[in-house]
Coordinates of C-alpha atoms in Angstrom, one line a residue:
X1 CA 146.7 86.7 94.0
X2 CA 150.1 86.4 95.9
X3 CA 151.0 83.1 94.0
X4 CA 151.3 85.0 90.7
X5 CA 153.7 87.4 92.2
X6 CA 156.4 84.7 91.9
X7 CA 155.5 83.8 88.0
X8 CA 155.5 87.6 86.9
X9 CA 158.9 88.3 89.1
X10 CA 160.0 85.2 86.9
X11 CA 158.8 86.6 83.3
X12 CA 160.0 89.6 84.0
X13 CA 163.4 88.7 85.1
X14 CA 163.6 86.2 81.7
X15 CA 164.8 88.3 79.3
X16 CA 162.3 88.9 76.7
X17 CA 160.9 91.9 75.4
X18 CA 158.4 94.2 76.8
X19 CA 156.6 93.7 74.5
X20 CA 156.2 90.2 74.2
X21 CA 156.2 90.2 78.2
X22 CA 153.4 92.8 78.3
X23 CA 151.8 90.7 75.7
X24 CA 152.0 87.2 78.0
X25 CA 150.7 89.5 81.1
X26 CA 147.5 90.9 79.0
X27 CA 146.8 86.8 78.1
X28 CA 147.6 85.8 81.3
X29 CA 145.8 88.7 84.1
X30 CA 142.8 90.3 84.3
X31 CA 144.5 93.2 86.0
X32 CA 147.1 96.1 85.7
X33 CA 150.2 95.3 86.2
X34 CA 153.3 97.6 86.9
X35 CA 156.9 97.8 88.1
X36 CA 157.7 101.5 89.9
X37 CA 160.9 102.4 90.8
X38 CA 161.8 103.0 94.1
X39 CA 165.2 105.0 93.6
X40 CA 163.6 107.3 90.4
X41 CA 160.0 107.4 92.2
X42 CA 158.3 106.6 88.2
X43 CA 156.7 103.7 86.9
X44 CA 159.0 101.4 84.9
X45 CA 156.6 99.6 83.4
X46 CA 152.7 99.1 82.8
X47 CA 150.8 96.6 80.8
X48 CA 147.9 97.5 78.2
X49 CA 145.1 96.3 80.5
X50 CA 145.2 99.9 81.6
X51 CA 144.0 101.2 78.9
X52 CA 140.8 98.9 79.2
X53 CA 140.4 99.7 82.7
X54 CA 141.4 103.2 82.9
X55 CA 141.2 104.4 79.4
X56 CA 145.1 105.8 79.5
X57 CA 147.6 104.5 77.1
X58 CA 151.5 104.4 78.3
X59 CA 152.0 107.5 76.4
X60 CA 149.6 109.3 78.6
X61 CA 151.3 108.1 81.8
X62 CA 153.6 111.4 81.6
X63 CA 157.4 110.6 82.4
X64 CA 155.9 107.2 84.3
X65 CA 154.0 109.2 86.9
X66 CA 152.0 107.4 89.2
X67 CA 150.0 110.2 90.9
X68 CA 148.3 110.7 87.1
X69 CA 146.5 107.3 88.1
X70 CA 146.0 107.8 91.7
X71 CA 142.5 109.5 92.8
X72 CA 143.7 113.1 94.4
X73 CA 142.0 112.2 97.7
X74 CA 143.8 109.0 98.1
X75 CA 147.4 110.4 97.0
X76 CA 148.6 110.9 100.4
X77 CA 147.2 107.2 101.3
X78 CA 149.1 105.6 98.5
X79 CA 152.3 107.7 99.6
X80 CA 151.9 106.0 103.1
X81 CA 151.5 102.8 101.5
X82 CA 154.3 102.5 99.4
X83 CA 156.4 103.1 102.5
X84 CA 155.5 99.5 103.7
X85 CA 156.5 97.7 100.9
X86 CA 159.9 99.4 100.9
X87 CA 160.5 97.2 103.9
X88 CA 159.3 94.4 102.9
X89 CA 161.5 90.8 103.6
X90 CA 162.4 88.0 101.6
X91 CA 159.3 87.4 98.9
X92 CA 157.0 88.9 100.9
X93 CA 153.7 90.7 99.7
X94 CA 151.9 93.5 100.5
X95 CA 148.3 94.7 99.4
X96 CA 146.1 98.2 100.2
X97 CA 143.2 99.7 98.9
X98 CA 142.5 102.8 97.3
X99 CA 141.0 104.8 94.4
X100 CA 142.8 105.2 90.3
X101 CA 141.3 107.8 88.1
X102 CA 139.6 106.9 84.8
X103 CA 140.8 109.1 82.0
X104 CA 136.9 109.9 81.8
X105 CA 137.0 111.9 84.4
X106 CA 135.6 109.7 87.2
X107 CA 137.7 106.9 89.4
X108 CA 137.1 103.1 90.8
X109 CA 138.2 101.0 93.5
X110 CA 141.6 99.0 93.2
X111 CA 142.7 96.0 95.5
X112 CA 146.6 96.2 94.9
X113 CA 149.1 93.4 95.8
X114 CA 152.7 93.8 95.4
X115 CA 156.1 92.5 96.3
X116 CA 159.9 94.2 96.0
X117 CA 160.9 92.7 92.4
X118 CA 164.6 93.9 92.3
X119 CA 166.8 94.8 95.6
X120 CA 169.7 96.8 95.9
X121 CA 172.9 95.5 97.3
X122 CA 172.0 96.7 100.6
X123 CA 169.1 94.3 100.3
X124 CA 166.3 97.6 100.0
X125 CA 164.4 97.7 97.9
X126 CA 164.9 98.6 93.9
X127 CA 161.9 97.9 92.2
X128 CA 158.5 97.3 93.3
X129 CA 156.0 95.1 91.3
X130 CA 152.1 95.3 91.5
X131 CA 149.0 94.1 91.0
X132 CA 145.9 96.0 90.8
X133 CA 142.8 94.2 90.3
X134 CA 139.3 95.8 89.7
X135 CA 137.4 95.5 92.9
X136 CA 134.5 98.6 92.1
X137 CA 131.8 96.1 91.6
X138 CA 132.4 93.5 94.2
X139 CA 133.0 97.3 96.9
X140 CA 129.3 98.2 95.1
X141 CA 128.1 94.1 95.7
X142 CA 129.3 94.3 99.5
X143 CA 127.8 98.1 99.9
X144 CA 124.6 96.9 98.6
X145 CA 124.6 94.4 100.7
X146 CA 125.2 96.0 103.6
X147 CA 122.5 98.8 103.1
X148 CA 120.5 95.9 102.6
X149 CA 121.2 94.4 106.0
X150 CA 121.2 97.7 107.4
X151 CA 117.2 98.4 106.3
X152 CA 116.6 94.5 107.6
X153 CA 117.9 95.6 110.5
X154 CA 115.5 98.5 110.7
X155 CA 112.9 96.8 109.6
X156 CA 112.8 94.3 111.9
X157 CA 113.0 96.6 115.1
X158 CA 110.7 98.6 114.0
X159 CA 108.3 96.2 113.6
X160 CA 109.2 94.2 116.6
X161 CA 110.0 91.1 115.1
X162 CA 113.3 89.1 113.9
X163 CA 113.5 86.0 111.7
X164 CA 114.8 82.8 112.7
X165 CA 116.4 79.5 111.4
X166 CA 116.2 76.0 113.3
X167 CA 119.1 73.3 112.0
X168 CA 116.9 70.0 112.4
X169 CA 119.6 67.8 112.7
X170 CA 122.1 69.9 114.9
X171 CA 119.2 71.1 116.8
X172 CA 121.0 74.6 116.9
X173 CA 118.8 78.2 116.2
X174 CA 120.2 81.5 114.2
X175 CA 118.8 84.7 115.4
X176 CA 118.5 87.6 113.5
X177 CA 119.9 91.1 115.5
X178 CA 115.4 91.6 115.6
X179 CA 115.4 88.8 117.8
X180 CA 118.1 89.2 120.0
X181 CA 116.4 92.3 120.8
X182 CA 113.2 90.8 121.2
X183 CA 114.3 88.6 124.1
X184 CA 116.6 91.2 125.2
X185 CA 119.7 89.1 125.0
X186 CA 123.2 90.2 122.9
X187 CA 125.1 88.0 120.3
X188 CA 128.2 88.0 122.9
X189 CA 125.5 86.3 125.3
X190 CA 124.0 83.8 123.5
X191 CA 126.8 82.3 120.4
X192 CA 125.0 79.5 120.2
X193 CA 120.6 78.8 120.6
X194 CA 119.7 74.9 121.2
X195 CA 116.4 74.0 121.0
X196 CA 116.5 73.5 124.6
X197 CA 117.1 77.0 125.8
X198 CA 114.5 78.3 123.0
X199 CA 112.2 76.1 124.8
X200 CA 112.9 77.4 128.7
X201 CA 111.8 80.6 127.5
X202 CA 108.1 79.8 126.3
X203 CA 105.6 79.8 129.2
X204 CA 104.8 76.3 130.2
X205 CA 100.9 76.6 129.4
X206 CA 102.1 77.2 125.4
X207 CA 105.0 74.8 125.2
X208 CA 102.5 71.8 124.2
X209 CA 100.9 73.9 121.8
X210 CA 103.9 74.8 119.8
X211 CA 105.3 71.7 119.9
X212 CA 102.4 70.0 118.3
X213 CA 102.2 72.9 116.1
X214 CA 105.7 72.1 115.0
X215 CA 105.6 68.2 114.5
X216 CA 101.9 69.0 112.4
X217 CA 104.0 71.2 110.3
X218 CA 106.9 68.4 109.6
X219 CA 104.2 65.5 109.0
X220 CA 102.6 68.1 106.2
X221 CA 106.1 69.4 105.1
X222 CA 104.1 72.9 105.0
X223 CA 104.0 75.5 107.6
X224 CA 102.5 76.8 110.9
X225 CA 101.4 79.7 112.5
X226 CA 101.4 80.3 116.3
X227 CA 100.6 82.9 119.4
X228 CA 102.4 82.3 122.7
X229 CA 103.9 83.8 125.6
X230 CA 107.9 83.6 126.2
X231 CA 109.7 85.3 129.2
X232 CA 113.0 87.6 128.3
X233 CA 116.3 87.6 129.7
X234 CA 114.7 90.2 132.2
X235 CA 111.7 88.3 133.0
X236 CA 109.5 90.7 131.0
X237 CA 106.6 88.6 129.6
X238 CA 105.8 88.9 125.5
X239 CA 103.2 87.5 123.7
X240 CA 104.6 86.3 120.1
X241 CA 103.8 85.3 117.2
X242 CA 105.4 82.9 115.1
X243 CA 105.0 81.9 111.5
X244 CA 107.3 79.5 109.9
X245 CA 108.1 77.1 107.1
X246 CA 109.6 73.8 106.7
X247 CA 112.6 73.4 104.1
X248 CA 113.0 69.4 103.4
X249 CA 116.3 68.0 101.3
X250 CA 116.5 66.7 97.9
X251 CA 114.8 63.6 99.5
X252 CA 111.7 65.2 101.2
X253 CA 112.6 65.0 104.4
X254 CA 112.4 68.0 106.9
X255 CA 115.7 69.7 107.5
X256 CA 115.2 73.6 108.2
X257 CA 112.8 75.5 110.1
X258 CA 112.5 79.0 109.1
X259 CA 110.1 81.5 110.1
X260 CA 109.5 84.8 112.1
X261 CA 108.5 85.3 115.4
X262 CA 107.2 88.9 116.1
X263 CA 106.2 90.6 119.0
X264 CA 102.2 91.3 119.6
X265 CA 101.9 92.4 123.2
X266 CA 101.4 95.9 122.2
X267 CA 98.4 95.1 119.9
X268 CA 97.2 92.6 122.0
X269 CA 96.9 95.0 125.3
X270 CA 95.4 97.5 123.0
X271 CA 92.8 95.0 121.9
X272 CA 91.9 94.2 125.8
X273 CA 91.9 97.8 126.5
X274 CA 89.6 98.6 123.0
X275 CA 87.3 95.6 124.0
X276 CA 87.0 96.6 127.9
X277 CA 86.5 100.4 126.6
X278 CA 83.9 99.4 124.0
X279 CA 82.1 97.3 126.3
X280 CA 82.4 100.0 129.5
X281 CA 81.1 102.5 126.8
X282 CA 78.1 100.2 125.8
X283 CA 77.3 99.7 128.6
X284 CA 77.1 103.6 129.6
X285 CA 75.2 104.0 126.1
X286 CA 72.9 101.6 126.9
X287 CA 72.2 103.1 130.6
X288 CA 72.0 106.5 128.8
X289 CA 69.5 105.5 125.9
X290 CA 67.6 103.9 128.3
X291 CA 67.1 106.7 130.7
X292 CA 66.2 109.1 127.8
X293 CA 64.0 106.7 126.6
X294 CA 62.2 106.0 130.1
X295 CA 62.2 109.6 131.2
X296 CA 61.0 111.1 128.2
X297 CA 58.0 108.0 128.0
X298 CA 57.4 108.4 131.8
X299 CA 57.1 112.1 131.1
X300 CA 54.5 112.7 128.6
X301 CA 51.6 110.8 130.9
X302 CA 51.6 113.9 133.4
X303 CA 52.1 116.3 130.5
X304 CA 49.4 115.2 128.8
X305 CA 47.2 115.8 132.2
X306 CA 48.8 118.9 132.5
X307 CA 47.8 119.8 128.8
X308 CA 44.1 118.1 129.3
X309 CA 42.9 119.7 132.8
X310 CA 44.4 122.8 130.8
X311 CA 42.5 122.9 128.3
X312 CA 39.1 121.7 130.0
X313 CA 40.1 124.5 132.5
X314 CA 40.2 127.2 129.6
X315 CA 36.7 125.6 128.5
X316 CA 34.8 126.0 131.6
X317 CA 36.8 128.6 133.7
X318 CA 37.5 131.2 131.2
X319 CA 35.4 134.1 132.2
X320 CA 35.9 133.3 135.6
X321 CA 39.2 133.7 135.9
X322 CA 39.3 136.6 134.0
X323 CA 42.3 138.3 131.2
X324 CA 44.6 137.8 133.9
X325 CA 43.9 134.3 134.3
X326 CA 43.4 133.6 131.0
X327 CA 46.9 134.7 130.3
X328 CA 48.6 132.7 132.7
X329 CA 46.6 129.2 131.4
X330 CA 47.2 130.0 127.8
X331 CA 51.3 130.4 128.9
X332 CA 51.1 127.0 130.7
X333 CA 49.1 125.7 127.7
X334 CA 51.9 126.6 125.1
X335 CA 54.7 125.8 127.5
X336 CA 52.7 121.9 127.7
X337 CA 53.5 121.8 123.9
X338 CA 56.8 123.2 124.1
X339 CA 57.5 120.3 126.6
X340 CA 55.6 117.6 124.7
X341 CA 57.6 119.0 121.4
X342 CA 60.6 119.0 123.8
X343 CA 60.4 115.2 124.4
X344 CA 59.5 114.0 120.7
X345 CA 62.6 115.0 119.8
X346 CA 64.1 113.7 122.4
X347 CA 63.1 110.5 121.7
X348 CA 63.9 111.0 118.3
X349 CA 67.5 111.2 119.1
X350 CA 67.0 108.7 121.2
X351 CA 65.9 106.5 118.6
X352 CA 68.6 107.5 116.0
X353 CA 71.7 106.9 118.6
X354 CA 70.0 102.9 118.7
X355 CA 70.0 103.1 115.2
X356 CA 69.8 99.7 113.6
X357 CA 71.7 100.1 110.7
X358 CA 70.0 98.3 108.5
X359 CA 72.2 99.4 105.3
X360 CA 71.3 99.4 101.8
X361 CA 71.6 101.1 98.3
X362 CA 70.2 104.4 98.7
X363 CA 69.8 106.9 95.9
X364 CA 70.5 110.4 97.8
X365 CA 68.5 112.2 94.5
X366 CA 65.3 109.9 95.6
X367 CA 65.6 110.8 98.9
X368 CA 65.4 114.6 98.7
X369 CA 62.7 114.2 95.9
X370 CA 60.7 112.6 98.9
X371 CA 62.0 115.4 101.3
X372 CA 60.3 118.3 98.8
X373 CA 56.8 116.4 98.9
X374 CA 57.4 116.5 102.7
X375 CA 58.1 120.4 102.9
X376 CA 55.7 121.1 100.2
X377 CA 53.7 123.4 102.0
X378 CA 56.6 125.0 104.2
X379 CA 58.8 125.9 100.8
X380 CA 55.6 127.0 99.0
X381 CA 54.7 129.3 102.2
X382 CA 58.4 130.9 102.1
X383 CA 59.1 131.1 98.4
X384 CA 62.5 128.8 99.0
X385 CA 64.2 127.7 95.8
X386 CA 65.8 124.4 95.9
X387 CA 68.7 124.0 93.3
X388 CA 70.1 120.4 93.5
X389 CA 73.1 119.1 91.7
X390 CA 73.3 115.5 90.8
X391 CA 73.7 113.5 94.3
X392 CA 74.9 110.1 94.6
X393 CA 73.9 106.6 95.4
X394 CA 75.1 105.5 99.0
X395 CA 75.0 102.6 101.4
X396 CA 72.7 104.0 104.0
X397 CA 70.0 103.9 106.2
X398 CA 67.0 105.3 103.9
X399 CA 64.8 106.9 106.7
X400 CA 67.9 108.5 108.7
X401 CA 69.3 109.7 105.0
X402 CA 65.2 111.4 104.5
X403 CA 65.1 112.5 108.5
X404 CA 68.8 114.0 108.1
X405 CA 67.8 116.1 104.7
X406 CA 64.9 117.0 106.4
X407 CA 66.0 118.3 108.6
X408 CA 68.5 120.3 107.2
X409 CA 66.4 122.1 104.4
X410 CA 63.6 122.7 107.3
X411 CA 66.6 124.4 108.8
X412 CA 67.9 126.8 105.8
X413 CA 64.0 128.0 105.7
X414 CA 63.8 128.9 109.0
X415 CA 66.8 130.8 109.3
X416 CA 66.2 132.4 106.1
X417 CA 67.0 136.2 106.3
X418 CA 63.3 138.8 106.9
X419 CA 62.2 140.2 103.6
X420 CA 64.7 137.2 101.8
X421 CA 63.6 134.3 100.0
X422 CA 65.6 131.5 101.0
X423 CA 68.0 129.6 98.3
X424 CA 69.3 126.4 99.1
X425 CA 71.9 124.5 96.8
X426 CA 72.7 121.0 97.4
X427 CA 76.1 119.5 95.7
X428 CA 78.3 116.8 95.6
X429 CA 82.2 115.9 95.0
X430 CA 84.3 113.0 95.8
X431 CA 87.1 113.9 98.2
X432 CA 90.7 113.3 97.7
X433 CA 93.7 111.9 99.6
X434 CA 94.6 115.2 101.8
X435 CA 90.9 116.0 103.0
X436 CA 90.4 111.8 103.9
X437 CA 93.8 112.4 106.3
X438 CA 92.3 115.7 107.4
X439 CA 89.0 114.1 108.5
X440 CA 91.0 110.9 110.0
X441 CA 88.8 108.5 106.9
X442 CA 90.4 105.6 106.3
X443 CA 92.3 106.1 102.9
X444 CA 90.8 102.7 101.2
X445 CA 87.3 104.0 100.8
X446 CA 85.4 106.6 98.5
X447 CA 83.5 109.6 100.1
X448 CA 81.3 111.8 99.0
X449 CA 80.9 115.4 100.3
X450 CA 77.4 116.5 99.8
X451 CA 77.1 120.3 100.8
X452 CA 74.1 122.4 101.6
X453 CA 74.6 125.9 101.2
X454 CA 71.8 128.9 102.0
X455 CA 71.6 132.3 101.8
X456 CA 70.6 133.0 105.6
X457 CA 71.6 134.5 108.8
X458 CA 73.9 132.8 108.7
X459 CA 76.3 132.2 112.4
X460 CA 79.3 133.8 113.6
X461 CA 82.3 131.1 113.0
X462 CA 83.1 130.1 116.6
X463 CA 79.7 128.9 117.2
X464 CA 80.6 126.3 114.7
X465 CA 80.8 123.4 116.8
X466 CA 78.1 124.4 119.7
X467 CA 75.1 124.8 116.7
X468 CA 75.7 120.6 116.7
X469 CA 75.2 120.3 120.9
X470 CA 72.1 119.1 122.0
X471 CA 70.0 121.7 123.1
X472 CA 72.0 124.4 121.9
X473 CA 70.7 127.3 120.5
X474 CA 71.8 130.6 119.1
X475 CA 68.4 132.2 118.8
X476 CA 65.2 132.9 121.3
X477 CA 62.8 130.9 120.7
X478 CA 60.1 133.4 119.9
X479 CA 62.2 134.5 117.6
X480 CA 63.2 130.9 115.4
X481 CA 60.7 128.1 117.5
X482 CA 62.7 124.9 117.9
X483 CA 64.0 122.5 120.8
X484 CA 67.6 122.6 119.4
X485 CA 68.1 119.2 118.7
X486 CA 67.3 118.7 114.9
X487 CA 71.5 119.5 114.1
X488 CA 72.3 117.1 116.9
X489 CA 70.4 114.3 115.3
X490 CA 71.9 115.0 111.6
X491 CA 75.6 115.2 113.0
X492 CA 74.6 111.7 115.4
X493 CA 73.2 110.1 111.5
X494 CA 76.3 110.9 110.3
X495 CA 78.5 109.6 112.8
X496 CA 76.1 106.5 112.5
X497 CA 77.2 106.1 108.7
X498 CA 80.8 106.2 109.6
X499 CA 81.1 110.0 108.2
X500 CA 81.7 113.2 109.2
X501 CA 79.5 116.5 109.3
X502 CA 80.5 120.2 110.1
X503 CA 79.3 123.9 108.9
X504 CA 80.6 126.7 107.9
X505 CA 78.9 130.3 108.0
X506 CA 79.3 134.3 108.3
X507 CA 77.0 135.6 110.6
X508 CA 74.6 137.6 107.8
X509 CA 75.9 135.5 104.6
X510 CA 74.7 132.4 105.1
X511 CA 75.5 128.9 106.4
X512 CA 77.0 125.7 104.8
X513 CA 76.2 121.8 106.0
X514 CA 78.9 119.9 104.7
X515 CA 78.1 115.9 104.8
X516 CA 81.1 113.6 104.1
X517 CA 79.7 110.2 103.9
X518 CA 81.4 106.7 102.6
X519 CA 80.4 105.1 99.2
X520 CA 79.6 101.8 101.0
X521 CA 79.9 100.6 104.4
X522 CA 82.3 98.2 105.8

C-alpha cells in the first residue's frame, strides 16, 4: 500500500479540485483516504468511500474531527500513533492498527498507512496523509483460523495423537504440535524431521514392517494402517498407530505422505490387564462353579442315607424310642430336607452362573402365561391377583426368563401380608437417556424396565441390597420357609442378560422388583 502514497501525494499536490481529486481517489482506492492537519489537529480532507464504509458523510465529520471516527477505546492508541508519524523522515511511511466507528452504532478494524504530505519550513511535519483500508474480515479470517488451530491443538492432545506430512522427494517430515508432544521433543529441538531420524525412533523389530507397509501403500497409490513401538526423546517406549494416505502429482506418481500417528499404549495396557483379569477371574469362576457343583453332588449321597436310615428308623423304632425320641428323629428328618432343599438350589445357582446363553426372541407375555400354569395351585390356595400390563419381546434365555418370573411371583405370595390377599402388578416402560447413565447401560441400546410391584410386608429400605445376597434372609424360617437363594438367582439372570435388577420397599407397604433388561443382545 506504500507505493500509492507517492501517486496520491502527487494528485493532491496537482492542482485540481477536490472534487474531481476525491472523484479519481473513489475510482482509484478501495479505502478512506484523508489529509489531517497537524498544526489545526482536524481533518482537511476525506474522500466519499467513507460514507460506504462507515456510513458518515463529510458533513457529519463535525469541524473535521477525527475522534468522531475513532472507536472510544482506541482514542488514546490513535493519539500515540499519530505522534510517530510526526517524525517521520524523507518519504517515509508509517502504518498502525485500530478500531473506526460505523455511524450504526458498531465499529471495525482498520489497517492505516500514512506518510507526512506537506512539511513546514522547519522540515516537521504540516499535513499528514492516510490510508485506511478495511481489514475486519481478513482480522475475523485470521481469528477463525486461529481458534481453529487452537481446538486442533486440543484435539490432538487430548486424544494423544498428532498428524504428520512426509515430502517424498526432500525426504523431510512436518510435525504437528500433537506429535511433538507425543515423542516428547519441542519445535526449537527438532526444525527439521528426515526420514532417517523418524526411523531411529521405531523399535527395530517394527522397522521392517512399516517399511513394507509404506512401499505397499506407494505401489497401490492408496493407504496403510500400522501398530508399532517407537522410543521418545526420554526413552519412554509407546506403542503407535499410524494411518496414512498417499498424495500422487498430476502424473500419478507418489509425492506426499500424510497420515496420523496416535498413541495406543494406554488402551493397549488396559487390554492386557482386561484380558489377564478376565482370564484370572475365569479361572476363579471356574474353580468356584466347580466346587459348588462337586460339593453340593458329593453331598446329597450321605444326605440321602441320612434321610433313608431316618426314615426306616421312624418305621421300626418308633414306639421304642418313645415321644422323646420320636421328636428328635422327626427334627433330623425335616432338617435332611431342609439340607437336600438347601443344595437344589444350590445347584440351581450353580447352574444359572454357567449359563449358556443360548439367546433368542422371547415373548416376556408367553413366559409369565407359562409362569401362572406353574403356580396355579399356589395363587388359587392364596387368592393372589395377577394384573399384567403388556410386556415385551426380548432376546433372552427362555427358561432363565420363566425360572426368573417364577421366582419372583412365588416370592410376592409368600411374603403376602396375614389376613391379605396378595396383588401383584407387572409393567413395562422403555428407559431414557438419564436412567441408561444412572445404571452405567451403554447409551446405543433399548431397555426395558419391567417392574413387579406387591402389596406385602414389604422390607425396610437398607436391607435393599442384602435381600439379593445368597443366603440372606430377613425372616425365620418357620415363619416364610425358604433357603434364601431364589433373589440371588433372579439378580445373577439378570446380570447374565447384560441388565440390571434392584427393589424397592417400605417395611409394611409392600416391595417392588425392578428388571431393566436390553432389547437385544450384543
Amino acid at each position: 500500500m506504500s507505493e500509492y502514497i507517492d501517486y496520491l501525494e502527487m494528485l493532491f499536490d496537482s492542482g485540481e479540485n477536490r472534487d474531481i481529486f476525491d472523484k479519481k481517489i473513489a475510482e482509484l482506492f478501495p479505502a478512506i483516504i484523508y489529509v489531517f492537519d497537524v498544526e489545526q489537529k482536524r481533518l482537511k480532507f476525506i474522500n466519499k468511500k467513507v460514507s460506504d464504509f462507515l456510513g458518515f458523510t463529510y458533513e457529519d465529520i463535525r469541524e473535521g474531527n477525527l475522534d468522531t471516527l475513532i472507536f472510544k477505546d482506541d482514542q488514546q492508541l490513535v493519539q500515540q500513533e499519530l505522534e510517530k508519524f510526526y517524525t517521520l523522515q524523507n518519504n517515509d511511511s508509517y502504518a498502525y492498527n485500530c478500531r473506526l466507528n460505523h455511524k450504526q452504532g458498531h465499529w471495525r478494524h482498520f489497517r492505516t498507512l500514512g506518510s507526512v504530505l506537506r512539511r513546514k519550513e522547519d522540515g516537521h511535519a504540516a499535513s499528514i496523509l492516510f490510508i485506511a483500508q478495511d481489514i475486519t474480515d481478513q482480522l475475523k479470517s485470521e481469528e477463525e483460523i486461529k481458534a481453529v488451530q487452537e481446538l486442533f491443538d486440543e484435539t490432538e492432545e487430548l486424544l494423544q495423537l498428532g498428524s504428520w506430512s512426509y515430502d517424498i522427494v526432500k525426504k523431510t517430515i512436518h510435525w504437528t504440535n500433537g506429535l511433538y508432544k507425543l515423542f516428547e521433543y519441542t519445535r526449537a529441538e527438532l526444525p527439521v524431521i528426515t526420514r532417517e531420524f523418524y526411523y531411529e525412533l521405531i523399535s527395530p523389530d517394527d522397522r521392517a514392517g512399516l517399511e513394507a507397509a509404506i512401499k505397499n501403500a506407494y505401489e497401490s497409490r492408496s493407504g496403510f494402517e500400522y501398530e508399532y513401538e517407537v522410543i521418545t526423546k526420554n526413552k519412554n517406549h509407546k506403542i503407535v498407530s499410524t494411518k496414512a494416505k498417499v498424495v500422487t502429482d498430476t502424473g500419478g506418481t507418489p509425492s506426499k505422505l500424510v497420515g496420523m500417528t496416535r498413541d495406543v499404549t494406554p488402551f493397549r495396557n488396559f487390554e492386557r490387564d482386561r484380558e489377564r483379569s478376565i482370564r484370572e477371574l475365569n479361572r476363579s469362576n471356574r474353580e468356584l462353579e466347580e466346587f459348588a457343583y462337586v460339593a453340593s453332588h458329593d453331598l446329597q449321597e450321605p444326605l440321602r442315607k441320612i434321610s433313608t436310615f431316618g426314615e426306616r428308623l421312624q418305621a421300626k423304632f418308633s414306639e421304642t424310642l418313645g415321644k422323646e425320641g420320636v421328636l428328635y428323629l422327626e427334627r433330623i428328618l425335616a432338617s435332611t430336607e431342609n439340607m437336600r432343599i438347601l443344595i437344589d438350589n444350590l445347584l440351581e445357582f450353580s447352574r444359572t452362573t454357567r449359563s449358556s446363553r443360548a439367546f433368542e426372541k422371547v415373548d416376556l407375555n408367553t413366559v409369565i402365561a407359562t409362569v401362572k400354569m406353574d403356580l396355579e395351585l399356589k395363587i388359587e390356595e392364596n387368592n393372589a391377583q395377577i394384573i399384567i400390563t403388556s410386556l415385551p419381546k426380548i432376546e433372552a434365555v427362555p427358561s432363565e426368563m420363566k425360572q426368573l418370573f417364577n421366582n419372583l411371583l412365588s416370592n410376592s405370595i409368600k411374603f403376602k401380608k396375614p389376613a391379605v390377599d396378595p396383588v401383584i402388578e407387572i409393567g413395562t416402560e422403555k428407559i431414557g437417556k438419564q436412567e441408561k447413565e444412572k445404571h452405567h447401560l451403554p447409551a446405543d441400546k433399548e431397555f426395558f424396565k419391567i417392574y413387579i410391584k406387591d402389596n406385602g410386608i414389604g422390607f425396610e429400605e437398607e436391607y435393599a441390597e442384602r435381600i439379593f445376597q445368597i443366603f440372606q434372609r430377613l425372616h425365620g424360617k418357620a415363619e416364610y420357609p425358604g433357603s434364601g437363594i431364589g433373589l440371588a438367582i433372579c439378580k445373577k439372570i439378570a446380570d447374565n442378560h447384560g441388565g440390571v435388577m434392584y427393589a424397592e420397599g417400605k417395611l409394611g407397604a409392600g416391595a417392588t422388583f425392578i428388571l431393566i433388561l436390553p432389547e437385544k443382545q450384543s
